[in-house]
mmCIF file of C-alpha atoms in Angstrom:
data_model
loop_
_atom_site.group_PDB
_atom_site.id
_atom_site.type_symbol
_atom_site.label_atom_id
_atom_site.label_comp_id
_atom_site.label_asym_id
_atom_site.label_seq_id
_atom_site.Cartn_x
_atom_site.Cartn_y
_atom_site.Cartn_z
ATOM 1 C CA MET A 1436 0.000 0.000 0.000
ATOM 2 C CA THR A 1437 1.407 3.379 -1.032
ATOM 3 C CA GLU A 1438 1.788 5.767 1.852
ATOM 4 C CA ALA A 1439 -0.013 9.086 1.442
ATOM 5 C CA THR A 1440 2.317 12.064 1.263
ATOM 6 C CA PRO A 1441 1.479 15.745 1.833
ATOM 7 C CA GLU A 1442 1.753 16.226 -1.933
ATOM 8 C CA THR A 1443 -0.845 13.550 -2.756
ATOM 9 C CA LEU A 1444 -3.161 14.768 -0.023
ATOM 10 C CA VAL A 1445 -3.034 18.326 -1.385
ATOM 11 C CA SER A 1446 -3.668 17.178 -4.954
ATOM 12 C CA THR A 1447 -6.703 15.157 -3.850
ATOM 13 C CA GLY A 1448 -8.140 17.922 -1.676
ATOM 14 C CA PRO A 1449 -11.096 17.775 0.690
ATOM 15 C CA MET A 1450 -14.383 16.543 -0.758
ATOM 16 C CA PRO A 1451 -17.913 17.609 0.282
ATOM 17 C CA ARG A 1452 -20.574 15.265 1.553
ATOM 18 C CA ALA A 1453 -21.903 12.805 -1.013
ATOM 19 C CA ARG A 1454 -25.296 14.481 -0.729
ATOM 20 C CA VAL A 1455 -23.820 17.830 -1.721
ATOM 21 C CA GLN A 1456 -22.050 16.265 -4.696
ATOM 22 C CA ALA A 1457 -25.376 14.780 -5.817
ATOM 23 C CA MET A 1458 -27.389 18.000 -5.323
ATOM 24 C CA LYS A 1459 -29.316 19.393 -8.242
ATOM 25 C CA GLU A 1460 -27.689 22.624 -9.389
ATOM 26 C CA TYR A 1461 -29.716 25.769 -9.976
ATOM 27 C CA HIS A 1462 -28.288 28.486 -12.197
ATOM 28 C CA PRO A 1463 -30.796 31.298 -12.739
ATOM 29 C CA PRO A 1464 -30.195 33.004 -16.100
ATOM 30 C CA LEU A 1465 -29.375 36.375 -14.578
ATOM 31 C CA GLY A 1466 -27.096 39.011 -16.045
ATOM 32 C CA ASN A 1467 -27.606 41.568 -18.836
ATOM 33 C CA ARG A 1468 -31.145 42.302 -17.658
ATOM 34 C CA GLY A 1469 -31.354 45.947 -18.723
ATOM 35 C CA GLN A 1470 -34.489 45.320 -20.803
ATOM 36 C CA LEU A 1471 -38.121 44.941 -19.725
ATOM 37 C CA ARG A 1472 -37.804 42.251 -17.033
ATOM 38 C CA LEU A 1473 -40.658 39.819 -17.603
ATOM 39 C CA ASP A 1474 -38.572 36.760 -16.732
ATOM 40 C CA PHE A 1475 -38.356 36.445 -12.921
ATOM 41 C CA ASN A 1476 -41.776 37.527 -11.616
ATOM 42 C CA GLU A 1477 -40.286 40.497 -9.776
ATOM 43 C CA ASN A 1478 -41.945 43.843 -9.322
ATOM 44 C CA THR A 1479 -41.185 45.290 -12.756
ATOM 45 C CA LEU A 1480 -41.279 48.957 -11.757
ATOM 46 C CA ALA A 1481 -40.069 50.030 -8.308
ATOM 47 C CA CYS A 1482 -40.654 49.592 -4.602
ATOM 48 C CA SER A 1483 -42.515 52.192 -2.552
ATOM 49 C CA PRO A 1484 -40.847 55.639 -2.640
ATOM 50 C CA ARG A 1485 -40.959 55.545 1.168
ATOM 51 C CA VAL A 1486 -38.356 52.774 1.028
ATOM 52 C CA ARG A 1487 -36.002 55.009 -0.936
ATOM 53 C CA ASP A 1488 -36.423 57.739 1.666
ATOM 54 C CA VAL A 1489 -35.445 55.343 4.455
ATOM 55 C CA LEU A 1490 -32.407 54.086 2.537
ATOM 56 C CA MET A 1491 -31.184 57.648 2.101
ATOM 57 C CA SER A 1492 -31.529 58.308 5.831
ATOM 58 C CA VAL A 1493 -29.463 55.314 7.020
ATOM 59 C CA THR A 1494 -26.247 56.497 8.669
ATOM 60 C CA THR A 1495 -22.854 54.868 8.463
ATOM 61 C CA GLY A 1496 -22.912 54.456 12.235
ATOM 62 C CA GLU A 1497 -26.048 52.347 11.987
ATOM 63 C CA LEU A 1498 -24.236 49.960 9.656
ATOM 64 C CA THR A 1499 -21.649 49.166 12.347
ATOM 65 C CA ARG A 1500 -24.235 47.356 14.492
ATOM 66 C CA TYR A 1501 -25.496 43.810 14.116
ATOM 67 C CA PRO A 1502 -29.072 43.679 12.827
ATOM 68 C CA GLU A 1503 -31.969 43.150 15.255
ATOM 69 C CA ARG A 1504 -34.819 41.357 13.576
ATOM 70 C CA GLU A 1505 -37.172 40.898 16.570
ATOM 71 C CA PRO A 1506 -38.732 44.417 16.619
ATOM 72 C CA VAL A 1507 -39.493 44.223 12.910
ATOM 73 C CA GLU A 1508 -40.825 40.678 13.275
ATOM 74 C CA ALA A 1509 -43.219 41.950 15.936
ATOM 75 C CA MET A 1510 -44.404 44.672 13.566
ATOM 76 C CA VAL A 1511 -44.899 42.151 10.734
ATOM 77 C CA ALA A 1512 -46.788 39.841 13.094
ATOM 78 C CA ALA A 1513 -49.139 42.676 14.069
ATOM 79 C CA HIS A 1514 -49.652 43.463 10.380
ATOM 80 C CA LEU A 1515 -50.667 39.834 9.755
ATOM 81 C CA HIS A 1516 -52.686 39.505 12.989
ATOM 82 C CA VAL A 1517 -50.571 36.673 14.359
ATOM 83 C CA ALA A 1518 -48.361 36.366 17.446
ATOM 84 C CA ALA A 1519 -44.753 37.556 17.207
ATOM 85 C CA ALA A 1520 -43.564 34.102 18.269
ATOM 86 C CA GLN A 1521 -45.221 32.696 15.125
ATOM 87 C CA VAL A 1522 -43.079 34.759 12.761
ATOM 88 C CA VAL A 1523 -39.475 34.723 11.558
ATOM 89 C CA LEU A 1524 -37.978 36.966 8.904
ATOM 90 C CA THR A 1525 -35.515 35.269 6.578
ATOM 91 C CA ASN A 1526 -32.981 36.092 3.895
ATOM 92 C CA GLY A 1527 -35.499 35.690 1.107
ATOM 93 C CA VAL A 1528 -38.088 32.939 1.049
ATOM 94 C CA ASP A 1529 -35.276 30.605 -0.048
ATOM 95 C CA GLU A 1530 -33.782 30.724 3.444
ATOM 96 C CA ALA A 1531 -37.211 30.012 4.943
ATOM 97 C CA ILE A 1532 -37.457 26.856 2.828
ATOM 98 C CA HIS A 1533 -33.858 25.896 3.565
ATOM 99 C CA VAL A 1534 -34.074 26.186 7.351
ATOM 100 C CA LEU A 1535 -37.441 24.429 7.438
ATOM 101 C CA PHE A 1536 -36.003 21.460 5.545
ATOM 102 C CA GLU A 1537 -32.894 21.435 7.721
ATOM 103 C CA ALA A 1538 -35.026 21.479 10.862
ATOM 104 C CA PHE A 1539 -37.417 18.676 9.938
ATOM 105 C CA LEU A 1540 -36.037 16.381 7.224
ATOM 106 C CA GLU A 1541 -33.797 13.446 8.050
ATOM 107 C CA ALA A 1542 -32.964 10.004 6.671
ATOM 108 C CA GLY A 1543 -36.076 7.973 5.967
ATOM 109 C CA ASP A 1544 -38.350 11.011 5.703
ATOM 110 C CA GLU A 1545 -40.165 12.032 2.543
ATOM 111 C CA LEU A 1546 -40.660 15.492 1.063
ATOM 112 C CA LEU A 1547 -43.785 15.551 -1.082
ATOM 113 C CA PHE A 1548 -44.754 18.209 -3.610
ATOM 114 C CA PRO A 1549 -46.590 18.527 -6.940
ATOM 115 C CA THR A 1550 -44.667 19.310 -10.126
ATOM 116 C CA PRO A 1551 -43.942 21.451 -11.978
ATOM 117 C CA THR A 1552 -43.267 23.931 -9.189
ATOM 118 C CA TYR A 1553 -40.586 26.097 -7.577
ATOM 119 C CA SER A 1554 -37.184 24.502 -8.237
ATOM 120 C CA MET A 1555 -35.651 25.261 -4.844
ATOM 121 C CA TYR A 1556 -37.824 22.728 -2.998
ATOM 122 C CA GLU A 1557 -35.906 19.971 -4.756
ATOM 123 C CA VAL A 1558 -32.544 21.739 -4.510
ATOM 124 C CA TYR A 1559 -32.672 22.218 -0.734
ATOM 125 C CA ALA A 1560 -34.206 18.811 -0.057
ATOM 126 C CA SER A 1561 -31.474 17.102 -2.068
ATOM 127 C CA ALA A 1562 -28.932 18.319 0.504
ATOM 128 C CA THR A 1563 -30.710 16.301 3.197
ATOM 129 C CA GLU A 1564 -31.047 12.547 3.596
ATOM 130 C CA ALA A 1565 -34.785 12.671 2.855
ATOM 131 C CA LYS A 1566 -36.456 11.099 -0.165
ATOM 132 C CA ILE A 1567 -38.065 13.453 -2.685
ATOM 133 C CA VAL A 1568 -41.521 12.359 -3.846
ATOM 134 C CA THR A 1569 -43.225 14.292 -6.623
ATOM 135 C CA VAL A 1570 -46.724 14.189 -8.089
ATOM 136 C CA GLN A 1571 -46.942 15.259 -11.717
ATOM 137 C CA ALA A 1572 -49.793 17.591 -12.607
ATOM 138 C CA GLY A 1573 -51.852 16.828 -15.689
ATOM 139 C CA ASP A 1574 -51.689 18.738 -18.954
ATOM 140 C CA ASP A 1575 -54.051 21.348 -17.498
ATOM 141 C CA LEU A 1576 -51.407 21.966 -14.774
ATOM 142 C CA GLN A 1577 -54.096 22.238 -12.113
ATOM 143 C CA PHE A 1578 -53.312 21.276 -8.517
ATOM 144 C CA PRO A 1579 -53.273 17.428 -8.494
ATOM 145 C CA PHE A 1580 -55.259 17.181 -5.264
ATOM 146 C CA GLU A 1581 -56.380 13.537 -5.305
ATOM 147 C CA GLN A 1582 -53.027 12.270 -6.547
ATOM 148 C CA LEU A 1583 -51.215 14.206 -3.835
ATOM 149 C CA LEU A 1584 -53.434 12.740 -1.130
ATOM 150 C CA ALA A 1585 -52.767 9.258 -2.500
ATOM 151 C CA ALA A 1586 -48.999 9.876 -2.310
ATOM 152 C CA ILE A 1587 -49.011 10.659 1.430
ATOM 153 C CA THR A 1588 -47.391 7.924 3.521
ATOM 154 C CA ARG A 1589 -46.400 7.561 7.159
ATOM 155 C CA LYS A 1590 -42.919 8.712 6.066
ATOM 156 C CA THR A 1591 -44.171 12.000 4.624
ATOM 157 C CA LYS A 1592 -42.540 14.707 6.758
ATOM 158 C CA ILE A 1593 -43.021 17.886 4.710
ATOM 159 C CA ILE A 1594 -45.523 18.704 1.975
ATOM 160 C CA ALA A 1595 -44.644 21.839 -0.014
ATOM 161 C CA ILE A 1596 -47.379 23.563 -1.996
ATOM 162 C CA ALA A 1597 -46.796 26.829 -3.857
ATOM 163 C CA ASN A 1598 -50.120 28.666 -3.969
ATOM 164 C CA PRO A 1599 -50.394 30.150 -6.566
ATOM 165 C CA ASN A 1600 -47.979 27.778 -8.205
ATOM 166 C CA SER A 1601 -45.181 28.651 -10.597
ATOM 167 C CA PRO A 1602 -44.865 28.346 -13.549
ATOM 168 C CA SER A 1603 -48.574 27.646 -14.094
ATOM 169 C CA GLY A 1604 -50.325 30.221 -11.889
ATOM 170 C CA ALA A 1605 -52.759 27.501 -10.752
ATOM 171 C CA VAL A 1606 -54.095 27.435 -7.193
ATOM 172 C CA ALA A 1607 -55.187 24.952 -4.562
ATOM 173 C CA THR A 1608 -58.411 25.834 -2.774
ATOM 174 C CA ARG A 1609 -58.569 26.566 0.930
ATOM 175 C CA ALA A 1610 -60.592 23.384 1.461
ATOM 176 C CA GLN A 1611 -57.986 21.319 -0.380
ATOM 177 C CA LEU A 1612 -55.130 22.707 1.711
ATOM 178 C CA ILE A 1613 -57.018 22.013 4.926
ATOM 179 C CA GLU A 1614 -57.678 18.452 3.811
ATOM 180 C CA VAL A 1615 -54.010 17.871 2.920
ATOM 181 C CA ALA A 1616 -53.019 19.005 6.414
ATOM 182 C CA ARG A 1617 -55.690 16.778 7.973
ATOM 183 C CA ARG A 1618 -54.532 13.706 6.013
ATOM 184 C CA ALA A 1619 -50.880 14.174 7.036
ATOM 185 C CA PRO A 1620 -50.836 15.118 10.744
ATOM 186 C CA GLN A 1621 -47.241 13.852 11.039
ATOM 187 C CA ALA A 1622 -46.032 16.254 8.335
ATOM 188 C CA VAL A 1623 -45.401 19.961 8.092
ATOM 189 C CA VAL A 1624 -47.619 21.380 5.340
ATOM 190 C CA LEU A 1625 -45.830 24.394 3.875
ATOM 191 C CA VAL A 1626 -48.036 26.712 1.826
ATOM 192 C CA ASP A 1627 -45.773 29.036 -0.138
ATOM 193 C CA GLU A 1628 -47.769 32.219 -0.744
ATOM 194 C CA ALA A 1629 -45.112 34.122 -2.708
ATOM 195 C CA TYR A 1630 -47.780 35.440 -5.097
ATOM 196 C CA PHE A 1631 -50.482 36.026 -2.485
ATOM 197 C CA HIS A 1632 -51.151 39.665 -3.387
ATOM 198 C CA PHE A 1633 -52.167 38.789 -6.941
ATOM 199 C CA HIS A 1634 -54.359 35.904 -5.781
ATOM 200 C CA GLY A 1635 -55.909 37.536 -2.722
ATOM 201 C CA GLU A 1636 -56.556 34.326 -0.772
ATOM 202 C CA THR A 1637 -54.509 33.067 2.161
ATOM 203 C CA VAL A 1638 -54.421 30.477 4.927
ATOM 204 C CA VAL A 1639 -52.390 32.624 7.331
ATOM 205 C CA ASP A 1640 -55.463 32.892 9.555
ATOM 206 C CA LEU A 1641 -55.352 29.096 10.029
ATOM 207 C CA VAL A 1642 -51.777 29.041 11.319
ATOM 208 C CA GLY A 1643 -51.892 27.824 14.918
ATOM 209 C CA GLU A 1644 -55.430 26.551 14.493
ATOM 210 C CA ILE A 1645 -54.098 23.787 12.238
ATOM 211 C CA PRO A 1646 -51.081 22.452 14.190
ATOM 212 C CA ASN A 1647 -49.000 21.319 11.181
ATOM 213 C CA LEU A 1648 -49.641 24.271 8.837
ATOM 214 C CA MET A 1649 -46.908 26.786 7.963
ATOM 215 C CA VAL A 1650 -46.975 29.661 5.479
ATOM 216 C CA ALA A 1651 -44.093 31.292 3.594
ATOM 217 C CA ARG A 1652 -44.210 34.760 2.066
ATOM 218 C CA THR A 1653 -41.748 36.897 0.135
ATOM 219 C CA PHE A 1654 -41.251 40.634 -0.224
ATOM 220 C CA SER A 1655 -39.590 40.185 -3.631
ATOM 221 C CA LYS A 1656 -42.753 40.246 -5.728
ATOM 222 C CA ALA A 1657 -45.485 42.822 -5.075
ATOM 223 C CA TYR A 1658 -43.374 44.839 -2.618
ATOM 224 C CA GLY A 1659 -40.428 45.100 -5.004
ATOM 225 C CA LEU A 1660 -37.688 44.300 -2.474
ATOM 226 C CA ALA A 1661 -36.010 41.410 -4.315
ATOM 227 C CA GLY A 1662 -32.606 43.069 -4.046
ATOM 228 C CA LEU A 1663 -32.854 43.262 -0.248
ATOM 229 C CA ARG A 1664 -33.660 39.518 0.106
ATOM 230 C CA LEU A 1665 -36.552 39.422 2.559
ATOM 231 C CA GLY A 1666 -38.747 36.423 3.251
ATOM 232 C CA LEU A 1667 -41.126 35.361 5.974
ATOM 233 C CA LEU A 1668 -42.098 32.099 7.626
ATOM 234 C CA ILE A 1669 -45.245 31.857 9.756
ATOM 235 C CA GLY A 1670 -46.066 28.788 11.814
ATOM 236 C CA PRO A 1671 -47.313 27.386 15.106
ATOM 237 C CA ILE A 1672 -45.152 28.419 18.057
ATOM 238 C CA GLU A 1673 -44.302 24.778 18.799
ATOM 239 C CA LEU A 1674 -42.781 24.346 15.321
ATOM 240 C CA MET A 1675 -41.158 27.759 15.055
ATOM 241 C CA ARG A 1676 -38.932 27.123 18.056
ATOM 242 C CA TRP A 1677 -37.140 24.400 16.074
ATOM 243 C CA VAL A 1678 -36.824 26.632 13.012
ATOM 244 C CA ARG A 1679 -35.162 29.300 15.164
ATOM 245 C CA ARG A 1680 -32.544 26.784 16.291
ATOM 246 C CA VAL A 1681 -31.416 26.395 12.685
ATOM 247 C CA LEU A 1682 -31.844 30.012 11.604
ATOM 248 C CA SER A 1683 -28.891 32.390 11.828
ATOM 249 C CA PRO A 1684 -29.781 35.334 14.112
ATOM 250 C CA TYR A 1685 -28.089 37.765 11.693
ATOM 251 C CA SER A 1686 -29.137 36.475 8.272
ATOM 252 C CA VAL A 1687 -31.432 39.447 7.578
ATOM 253 C CA ASN A 1688 -29.363 42.595 7.137
ATOM 254 C CA SER A 1689 -29.990 45.998 8.704
ATOM 255 C CA LEU A 1690 -30.918 47.726 5.456
ATOM 256 C CA ALA A 1691 -33.613 45.151 4.748
ATOM 257 C CA LEU A 1692 -34.977 45.486 8.282
ATOM 258 C CA ALA A 1693 -35.032 49.279 7.984
ATOM 259 C CA CYS A 1694 -36.875 49.181 4.653
ATOM 260 C CA LEU A 1695 -39.570 46.666 5.503
ATOM 261 C CA PRO A 1696 -41.702 48.864 7.809
ATOM 262 C CA PRO A 1697 -42.205 51.680 5.269
ATOM 263 C CA ALA A 1698 -42.926 49.126 2.542
ATOM 264 C CA LEU A 1699 -45.637 47.520 4.683
ATOM 265 C CA GLN A 1700 -47.062 50.865 5.749
ATOM 266 C CA ASP A 1701 -47.426 52.189 2.205
ATOM 267 C CA SER A 1702 -50.554 50.190 1.413
ATOM 268 C CA GLY A 1703 -51.608 52.769 -1.170
ATOM 269 C CA TYR A 1704 -48.566 52.096 -3.344
ATOM 270 C CA LEU A 1705 -48.872 48.333 -2.941
ATOM 271 C CA ASN A 1706 -52.559 48.367 -3.877
ATOM 272 C CA TRP A 1707 -51.842 50.564 -6.904
ATOM 273 C CA TYR A 1708 -49.122 48.240 -8.186
ATOM 274 C CA VAL A 1709 -51.234 45.110 -7.679
ATOM 275 C CA SER A 1710 -54.205 46.715 -9.450
ATOM 276 C CA GLN A 1711 -51.908 47.595 -12.359
ATOM 277 C CA VAL A 1712 -50.753 43.991 -12.644
ATOM 278 C CA LEU A 1713 -54.264 42.566 -12.499
ATOM 279 C CA ALA A 1714 -55.509 44.972 -15.169
ATOM 280 C CA ALA A 1715 -52.454 44.311 -17.339
ATOM 281 C CA ARG A 1716 -52.908 40.567 -16.910
ATOM 282 C CA ARG A 1717 -56.394 40.764 -18.368
ATOM 283 C CA GLU A 1718 -55.138 42.807 -21.328
ATOM 284 C CA PHE A 1719 -52.221 40.467 -21.953
ATOM 285 C CA GLU A 1720 -54.437 37.385 -21.793
ATOM 286 C CA ALA A 1721 -56.520 38.933 -24.565
ATOM 287 C CA ALA A 1722 -53.368 39.595 -26.595
ATOM 288 C CA ILE A 1723 -52.223 35.971 -26.219
ATOM 289 C CA ASP A 1724 -55.643 34.770 -27.313
ATOM 290 C CA LYS A 1725 -55.524 37.107 -30.319
ATOM 291 C CA VAL A 1726 -52.300 35.551 -31.626
ATOM 292 C CA GLN A 1727 -53.828 32.120 -30.944
ATOM 293 C CA LEU A 1728 -51.329 30.808 -28.424
ATOM 294 C CA ARG A 1729 -52.430 28.392 -25.736
ATOM 295 C CA ARG A 1730 -52.229 29.774 -22.202
ATOM 296 C CA TRP A 1731 -53.017 28.523 -18.721
ATOM 297 C CA PRO A 1732 -55.343 30.434 -16.344
ATOM 298 C CA SER A 1733 -53.195 32.273 -13.797
ATOM 299 C CA ARG A 1734 -53.873 33.823 -10.409
ATOM 300 C CA ALA A 1735 -50.336 35.213 -10.161
ATOM 301 C CA ASN A 1736 -48.287 37.974 -11.800
ATOM 302 C CA PHE A 1737 -47.309 35.825 -14.774
ATOM 303 C CA ILE A 1738 -48.821 33.758 -17.562
ATOM 304 C CA LEU A 1739 -47.565 30.450 -18.951
ATOM 305 C CA THR A 1740 -48.021 30.084 -22.683
ATOM 306 C CA GLU A 1741 -47.249 27.316 -25.157
ATOM 307 C CA ILE A 1742 -44.864 28.152 -27.972
ATOM 308 C CA GLY A 1743 -43.935 24.643 -29.079
ATOM 309 C CA SER A 1744 -40.705 23.407 -30.606
ATOM 310 C CA ARG A 1745 -39.493 26.929 -31.404
ATOM 311 C CA HIS A 1746 -39.602 28.102 -27.793
ATOM 312 C CA ALA A 1747 -35.907 29.049 -27.645
ATOM 313 C CA GLU A 1748 -36.210 31.102 -30.815
ATOM 314 C CA PHE A 1749 -39.269 32.856 -29.388
ATOM 315 C CA VAL A 1750 -37.364 33.817 -26.229
ATOM 316 C CA SER A 1751 -34.543 35.176 -28.404
ATOM 317 C CA LEU A 1752 -36.924 37.199 -30.576
ATOM 318 C CA MET A 1753 -38.601 38.684 -27.526
ATOM 319 C CA ARG A 1754 -35.180 39.649 -26.162
ATOM 320 C CA ASP A 1755 -34.338 41.308 -29.490
ATOM 321 C CA ALA A 1756 -37.563 43.285 -29.100
ATOM 322 C CA GLY A 1757 -36.464 44.448 -25.641
ATOM 323 C CA VAL A 1758 -38.479 42.000 -23.518
ATOM 324 C CA LEU A 1759 -37.022 39.244 -21.319
ATOM 325 C CA VAL A 1760 -39.193 36.138 -20.817
ATOM 326 C CA ARG A 1761 -38.466 32.765 -19.198
ATOM 327 C CA ASP A 1762 -38.299 29.455 -21.040
ATOM 328 C CA ARG A 1763 -39.731 26.779 -18.722
ATOM 329 C CA SER A 1764 -39.118 23.816 -21.037
ATOM 330 C CA ASN A 1765 -36.903 22.102 -18.461
ATOM 331 C CA ASP A 1766 -39.763 21.934 -15.945
ATOM 332 C CA PRO A 1767 -41.581 18.556 -15.802
ATOM 333 C CA GLY A 1768 -44.467 18.611 -18.266
ATOM 334 C CA CYS A 1769 -43.600 22.058 -19.651
ATOM 335 C CA GLN A 1770 -41.707 21.319 -22.841
ATOM 336 C CA GLY A 1771 -42.154 24.187 -25.291
ATOM 337 C CA ARG A 1772 -43.746 26.486 -22.728
ATOM 338 C CA VAL A 1773 -42.652 30.020 -21.841
ATOM 339 C CA ARG A 1774 -43.578 32.049 -18.753
ATOM 340 C CA ILE A 1775 -44.151 35.785 -19.068
ATOM 341 C CA THR A 1776 -44.236 38.066 -16.020
ATOM 342 C CA ILE A 1777 -46.937 40.733 -15.913
ATOM 343 C CA GLY A 1778 -45.892 44.309 -15.202
ATOM 344 C CA THR A 1779 -47.775 47.577 -15.375
ATOM 345 C CA CYS A 1780 -50.320 48.348 -18.096
ATOM 346 C CA GLU A 1781 -47.873 50.610 -19.917
ATOM 347 C CA GLN A 1782 -45.083 48.045 -19.788
ATOM 348 C CA MET A 1783 -47.322 45.243 -21.030
ATOM 349 C CA ARG A 1784 -48.428 47.254 -24.051
ATOM 350 C CA HIS A 1785 -44.786 47.179 -25.118
ATOM 351 C CA ALA A 1786 -44.764 43.441 -24.360
ATOM 352 C CA VAL A 1787 -47.881 42.948 -26.529
ATOM 353 C CA ALA A 1788 -46.131 44.613 -29.484
ATOM 354 C CA ALA A 1789 -43.084 42.368 -28.950
ATOM 355 C CA LEU A 1790 -45.317 39.299 -28.670
ATOM 356 C CA GLU A 1791 -47.164 40.049 -31.898
ATOM 357 C CA GLN A 1792 -43.926 40.784 -33.731
ATOM 358 C CA SER A 1793 -42.220 37.620 -32.459
ATOM 359 C CA VAL A 1794 -45.134 35.326 -33.280
ATOM 360 C CA ALA A 1795 -45.452 36.864 -36.744
ATOM 361 C CA ARG A 1796 -41.768 36.215 -37.422
ATOM 362 C CA LEU A 1797 -42.046 32.612 -36.241
ATOM 363 C CA ALA A 1798 -45.253 31.855 -38.116
ATOM 364 C CA PRO A 1799 -45.635 34.255 -41.022
ATOM 365 C CA GLY A 1800 -47.972 31.840 -42.782
ATOM 366 C CA GLY A 1801 -50.318 31.111 -39.909
ATOM 367 C CA GLU A 1802 -50.385 28.858 -36.854
ATOM 368 C CA LEU A 1803 -47.264 28.476 -34.722
ATOM 369 C CA LYS A 1804 -46.188 24.835 -34.332
#
């Protein structure tokens, strides 16, 4: 047997856990996004002007102190009419998902969720020893309620449901979510309400009443704070104490904590932006129908449409016309489908012109295949 030398040890180098090596990689196509951003479901305009005012008032001395999230969490809890102990702020909703999985998933457990859906459920779960169980939605991409219930086992530890879902915009009803939680009392049922403001329905009021229900929210969409990375996890006090053990006490930075109160308080701006998106969504649905593309009914700030085999070319043509859209062909059951974020009415009129131009170039003689 050859004896290991310092040279061979250095050349080999330390290796990560096998689970990390096997993790699914996620590389969002960011960069060069100076055009109309209809690709990541962000607020496409701006956050509340009150947020800008707060940012300009932050002193350099304030940045020398570690952030204190508890006072802002208490304010958020009051805003949502829940107890402060039921709320944690996180570094984006991604951290909320990550710490929840770290707190509750271990070897032999199962994470259950319908697909297609948010990619990070699978990414973060793949770093644990849990088994990932998925339920494929049908061609209509509606919430596969009965199939999901049938997939619940005694090993199911977390059920993740994005509501509304991405990339489809489909929703699960309140009654369906309650029934899922009832059928899996041994599991945490995470309802990810990232697009709540465009849907208008929530189960936050059931948190605590249903002992295994948790809700995630983000401030990256309607509030327009994606660059500050702010998320929220709401759950029963008994479950949140374990989440806090995993959560870093300083993961939410001081600038984000300073900007959240004015964003929440400016309900007028939030309501205006949401009303713009809902009106623009109706107009854009009509435009998609006019060019005879298939689309899926959406309760979120985006629409999924079917382009077919020329989906990549369509995305490129839209980019050439100054509009960024997101090819979702790699999602299960979404081959040839493209998701388009909805912005303001003025922005979407530009998007309509780009859509009509791109479809005409792809199918000058008629129907797009």
